Amino acid sequence: NAGVMQNPRHLVRRRGQEARLRCSPMKGHSHVYWYRQLPEEGLKFMVYLQKENIIDESGMPKERFSAEFPKEGPSILRIQQVVRGDSAAYFCASSKSSYGISGNTIYFGEGSWLTVV
Amino acid sequence: DQQVKQNSPSLSVQEGRISILNCDYTNSMFDYFLWYKKYPAEGPTFLISISSIKDKNEDGRFTVFLNKSAKHLSLHIVPSQPGDSAVYFCAASIQGAQKLVFGQGTRLTINP
């Protein structure tokens, strides 16, 4: 769990500002996933990326949200013009395998808590 | 469209007794199920999983049961310990897919 690094852990933004959340996967992992947890809800899949490619963005809101995972550096989840409803915990996970998911192959980071005021 | 449901938001159990957490799903395509434990301000930690070809998987104090006909799974913790107090999430996936569908979570409190 500690191997997936997310920063910042806490971020406060005013409405209309941009939020950037970073995720460094575990060493040797080239697959990154972003999940969002709204208050009192479960985690919801947002996007799955491999290096330089977005594989599945079916859970991403159509506007204001984007994600990237460049060849070098961390994966970034970018939220433009934040609104109060974006306040949530954003979790990154990483895996080594490209085939399916198992409990022993996907690892979550400790999350980034975004508060929009 | 909540495909994975945990209908009990909270559960309180005495230390040493059995904790039973329940989860229902609607998508018959799900063939792999996981339980995660989550402490406040931390990420989910994997506990135990089960494939749809099995109906039971056991790991120490944790056992997961799967009833495919009822589309229901449960997590048994015995004996329950104070350190088990956390939020437990049930999750499901389809083999070959790269995403998990989570339930809403159940907050388990173990009382001394």
JSON list of N, CA, C and O in Angstrom, two decimals, chain A residues 46-70:
[
{"chain": "A", "resi": 46, "resn": "MET", "atom": "N", "xyz": [-12.57, 5.86, -12.22]},
{"chain": "A", "resi": 46, "resn": "MET", "atom": "CA", "xyz": [-12.57, 7.01, -13.12]},
{"chain": "A", "resi": 46, "resn": "MET", "atom": "C", "xyz": [-11.84, 6.69, -14.43]},
{"chain": "A", "resi": 46, "resn": "MET", "atom": "O", "xyz": [-12.40, 6.82, -15.52]},
{"chain": "A", "resi": 47, "resn": "VAL", "atom": "N", "xyz": [-10.57, 6.27, -14.30]},
{"chain": "A", "resi": 47, "resn": "VAL", "atom": "CA", "xyz": [-9.77, 6.13, -15.51]},
{"chain": "A", "resi": 47, "resn": "VAL", "atom": "C", "xyz": [-8.65, 5.12, -15.27]},
{"chain": "A", "resi": 47, "resn": "VAL", "atom": "O", "xyz": [-8.18, 4.95, -14.15]},
{"chain": "A", "resi": 48, "resn": "TYR", "atom": "N", "xyz": [-8.27, 4.45, -16.39]},
{"chain": "A", "resi": 48, "resn": "TYR", "atom": "CA", "xyz": [-7.17, 3.49, -16.36]},
{"chain": "A", "resi": 48, "resn": "TYR", "atom": "C", "xyz": [-6.16, 3.91, -17.43]},
{"chain": "A", "resi": 48, "resn": "TYR", "atom": "O", "xyz": [-6.54, 4.12, -18.59]},
{"chain": "A", "resi": 49, "resn": "LEU", "atom": "N", "xyz": [-4.92, 4.03, -17.01]},
{"chain": "A", "resi": 49, "resn": "LEU", "atom": "CA", "xyz": [-3.88, 4.49, -17.95]},
{"chain": "A", "resi": 49, "resn": "LEU", "atom": "C", "xyz": [-2.69, 3.55, -17.93]},
{"chain": "A", "resi": 49, "resn": "LEU", "atom": "O", "xyz": [-2.36, 2.97, -16.89]},
{"chain": "A", "resi": 50, "resn": "GLN", "atom": "N", "xyz": [-2.06, 3.43, -19.08]},
{"chain": "A", "resi": 50, "resn": "GLN", "atom": "CA", "xyz": [-0.73, 2.87, -19.15]},
{"chain": "A", "resi": 50, "resn": "GLN", "atom": "C", "xyz": [0.19, 4.01, -19.59]},
{"chain": "A", "resi": 50, "resn": "GLN", "atom": "O", "xyz": [-0.29, 5.09, -19.95]},
{"chain": "A", "resi": 51, "resn": "LYS", "atom": "N", "xyz": [1.45, 3.76, -19.59]},
{"chain": "A", "resi": 51, "resn": "LYS", "atom": "CA", "xyz": [2.40, 4.83, -19.96]},
{"chain": "A", "resi": 51, "resn": "LYS", "atom": "C", "xyz": [2.01, 5.45, -21.30]},
{"chain": "A", "resi": 51, "resn": "LYS", "atom": "O", "xyz": [1.90, 4.75, -22.31]},
{"chain": "A", "resi": 52, "resn": "GLU", "atom": "N", "xyz": [1.74, 6.74, -21.27]},
{"chain": "A", "resi": 52, "resn": "GLU", "atom": "CA", "xyz": [1.44, 7.54, -22.45]},
{"chain": "A", "resi": 52, "resn": "GLU", "atom": "C", "xyz": [0.11, 7.18, -23.12]},
{"chain": "A", "resi": 52, "resn": "GLU", "atom": "O", "xyz": [-0.18, 7.69, -24.21]},
{"chain": "A", "resi": 53, "resn": "ASN", "atom": "N", "xyz": [-0.68, 6.33, -22.51]},
{"chain": "A", "resi": 53, "resn": "ASN", "atom": "CA", "xyz": [-1.96, 5.95, -23.12]},
{"chain": "A", "resi": 53, "resn": "ASN", "atom": "C", "xyz": [-3.09, 5.94, -22.11]},
{"chain": "A", "resi": 53, "resn": "ASN", "atom": "O", "xyz": [-2.93, 5.47, -21.00]},
{"chain": "A", "resi": 54, "resn": "ILE", "atom": "N", "xyz": [-4.23, 6.45, -22.52]},
{"chain": "A", "resi": 54, "resn": "ILE", "atom": "CA", "xyz": [-5.46, 6.29, -21.75]},
{"chain": "A", "resi": 54, "resn": "ILE", "atom": "C", "xyz": [-6.17, 5.06, -22.30]},
{"chain": "A", "resi": 54, "resn": "ILE", "atom": "O", "xyz": [-6.52, 5.02, -23.48]},
{"chain": "A", "resi": 55, "resn": "ILE", "atom": "N", "xyz": [-6.37, 4.05, -21.44]},
{"chain": "A", "resi": 55, "resn": "ILE", "atom": "CA", "xyz": [-6.95, 2.81, -21.90]},
{"chain": "A", "resi": 55, "resn": "ILE", "atom": "C", "xyz": [-8.47, 2.81, -21.72]},
{"chain": "A", "resi": 55, "resn": "ILE", "atom": "O", "xyz": [-9.21, 2.35, -22.58]},
{"chain": "A", "resi": 56, "resn": "ASP", "atom": "N", "xyz": [-8.92, 3.30, -20.57]},
{"chain": "A", "resi": 56, "resn": "ASP", "atom": "CA", "xyz": [-10.35, 3.29, -20.27]},
{"chain": "A", "resi": 56, "resn": "ASP", "atom": "C", "xyz": [-10.66, 4.52, -19.44]},
{"chain": "A", "resi": 56, "resn": "ASP", "atom": "O", "xyz": [-10.18, 4.64, -18.32]},
{"chain": "A", "resi": 57, "resn": "GLU", "atom": "N", "xyz": [-11.42, 5.42, -19.99]},
{"chain": "A", "resi": 57, "resn": "GLU", "atom": "CA", "xyz": [-11.81, 6.63, -19.24]},
{"chain": "A", "resi": 57, "resn": "GLU", "atom": "C", "xyz": [-13.32, 6.69, -19.08]},
{"chain": "A", "resi": 57, "resn": "GLU", "atom": "O", "xyz": [-13.90, 7.77, -18.99]},
{"chain": "A", "resi": 58, "resn": "SER", "atom": "N", "xyz": [-13.93, 5.53, -19.02]},
{"chain": "A", "resi": 58, "resn": "SER", "atom": "CA", "xyz": [-15.40, 5.46, -18.97]},
{"chain": "A", "resi": 58, "resn": "SER", "atom": "C", "xyz": [-15.98, 6.07, -17.69]},
{"chain": "A", "resi": 58, "resn": "SER", "atom": "O", "xyz": [-17.16, 6.42, -17.67]},
{"chain": "A", "resi": 59, "resn": "GLY", "atom": "N", "xyz": [-15.19, 6.21, -16.65]},
{"chain": "A", "resi": 59, "resn": "GLY", "atom": "CA", "xyz": [-15.69, 6.78, -15.40]},
{"chain": "A", "resi": 59, "resn": "GLY", "atom": "C", "xyz": [-15.37, 8.26, -15.22]},
{"chain": "A", "resi": 59, "resn": "GLY", "atom": "O", "xyz": [-15.73, 8.84, -14.20]},
{"chain": "A", "resi": 60, "resn": "MET", "atom": "N", "xyz": [-14.74, 8.83, -16.18]},
{"chain": "A", "resi": 60, "resn": "MET", "atom": "CA", "xyz": [-14.35, 10.25, -16.06]},
{"chain": "A", "resi": 60, "resn": "MET", "atom": "C", "xyz": [-15.53, 11.15, -16.43]},
{"chain": "A", "resi": 60, "resn": "MET", "atom": "O", "xyz": [-16.18, 10.94, -17.45]},
{"chain": "A", "resi": 61, "resn": "PRO", "atom": "N", "xyz": [-15.79, 12.17, -15.64]},
{"chain": "A", "resi": 61, "resn": "PRO", "atom": "CA", "xyz": [-16.77, 13.17, -16.06]},
{"chain": "A", "resi": 61, "resn": "PRO", "atom": "C", "xyz": [-16.35, 13.76, -17.41]},
{"chain": "A", "resi": 61, "resn": "PRO", "atom": "O", "xyz": [-15.16, 13.88, -17.70]},
{"chain": "A", "resi": 62, "resn": "LYS", "atom": "N", "xyz": [-17.34, 14.12, -18.21]},
{"chain": "A", "resi": 62, "resn": "LYS", "atom": "CA", "xyz": [-17.06, 14.51, -19.60]},
{"chain": "A", "resi": 62, "resn": "LYS", "atom": "C", "xyz": [-16.33, 15.84, -19.67]},
{"chain": "A", "resi": 62, "resn": "LYS", "atom": "O", "xyz": [-15.58, 16.10, -20.63]},
{"chain": "A", "resi": 63, "resn": "GLU", "atom": "N", "xyz": [-16.53, 16.69, -18.69]},
{"chain": "A", "resi": 63, "resn": "GLU", "atom": "CA", "xyz": [-15.92, 18.02, -18.75]},
{"chain": "A", "resi": 63, "resn": "GLU", "atom": "C", "xyz": [-15.04, 18.24, -17.53]},
{"chain": "A", "resi": 63, "resn": "GLU", "atom": "O", "xyz": [-15.26, 17.66, -16.47]},
{"chain": "A", "resi": 64, "resn": "ARG", "atom": "N", "xyz": [-14.07, 19.05, -17.68]},
{"chain": "A", "resi": 64, "resn": "ARG", "atom": "CA", "xyz": [-13.19, 19.58, -16.62]},
{"chain": "A", "resi": 64, "resn": "ARG", "atom": "C", "xyz": [-12.17, 18.58, -16.09]},
{"chain": "A", "resi": 64, "resn": "ARG", "atom": "O", "xyz": [-11.21, 18.99, -15.45]},
{"chain": "A", "resi": 65, "resn": "PHE", "atom": "N", "xyz": [-12.36, 17.31, -16.30]},
{"chain": "A", "resi": 65, "resn": "PHE", "atom": "CA", "xyz": [-11.45, 16.30, -15.77]},
{"chain": "A", "resi": 65, "resn": "PHE", "atom": "C", "xyz": [-10.58, 15.74, -16.89]},
{"chain": "A", "resi": 65, "resn": "PHE", "atom": "O", "xyz": [-11.07, 15.45, -17.98]},
{"chain": "A", "resi": 66, "resn": "SER", "atom": "N", "xyz": [-9.29, 15.57, -16.59]},
{"chain": "A", "resi": 66, "resn": "SER", "atom": "CA", "xyz": [-8.39, 14.92, -17.53]},
{"chain": "A", "resi": 66, "resn": "SER", "atom": "C", "xyz": [-7.32, 14.18, -16.75]},
{"chain": "A", "resi": 66, "resn": "SER", "atom": "O", "xyz": [-7.05, 14.48, -15.59]},
{"chain": "A", "resi": 67, "resn": "ALA", "atom": "N", "xyz": [-6.72, 13.19, -17.40]},
{"chain": "A", "resi": 67, "resn": "ALA", "atom": "CA", "xyz": [-5.67, 12.41, -16.75]},
{"chain": "A", "resi": 67, "resn": "ALA", "atom": "C", "xyz": [-4.59, 12.11, -17.77]},
{"chain": "A", "resi": 67, "resn": "ALA", "atom": "O", "xyz": [-4.86, 11.98, -18.96]},
{"chain": "A", "resi": 68, "resn": "GLU", "atom": "N", "xyz": [-3.38, 11.99, -17.26]},
{"chain": "A", "resi": 68, "resn": "GLU", "atom": "CA", "xyz": [-2.27, 11.62, -18.11]},
{"chain": "A", "resi": 68, "resn": "GLU", "atom": "C", "xyz": [-1.29, 10.78, -17.31]},
{"chain": "A", "resi": 68, "resn": "GLU", "atom": "O", "xyz": [-1.23, 10.85, -16.09]},
{"chain": "A", "resi": 69, "resn": "PHE", "atom": "N", "xyz": [-0.50, 10.01, -18.05]},
{"chain": "A", "resi": 69, "resn": "PHE", "atom": "CA", "xyz": [0.55, 9.21, -17.43]},
{"chain": "A", "resi": 69, "resn": "PHE", "atom": "C", "xyz": [1.72, 9.26, -18.41]},
{"chain": "A", "resi": 69, "resn": "PHE", "atom": "O", "xyz": [1.84, 8.42, -19.30]},
{"chain": "A", "resi": 70, "resn": "PRO", "atom": "N", "xyz": [2.57, 10.28, -18.29]},
{"chain": "A", "resi": 70, "resn": "PRO", "atom": "CA", "xyz": [3.63, 10.48, -19.27]},
{"chain": "A", "resi": 70, "resn": "PRO", "atom": "C", "xyz": [4.71, 9.41, -19.18]},
{"chain": "A", "resi": 70, "resn": "PRO", "atom": "O", "xyz": [4.79, 8.66, -18.19]}
]
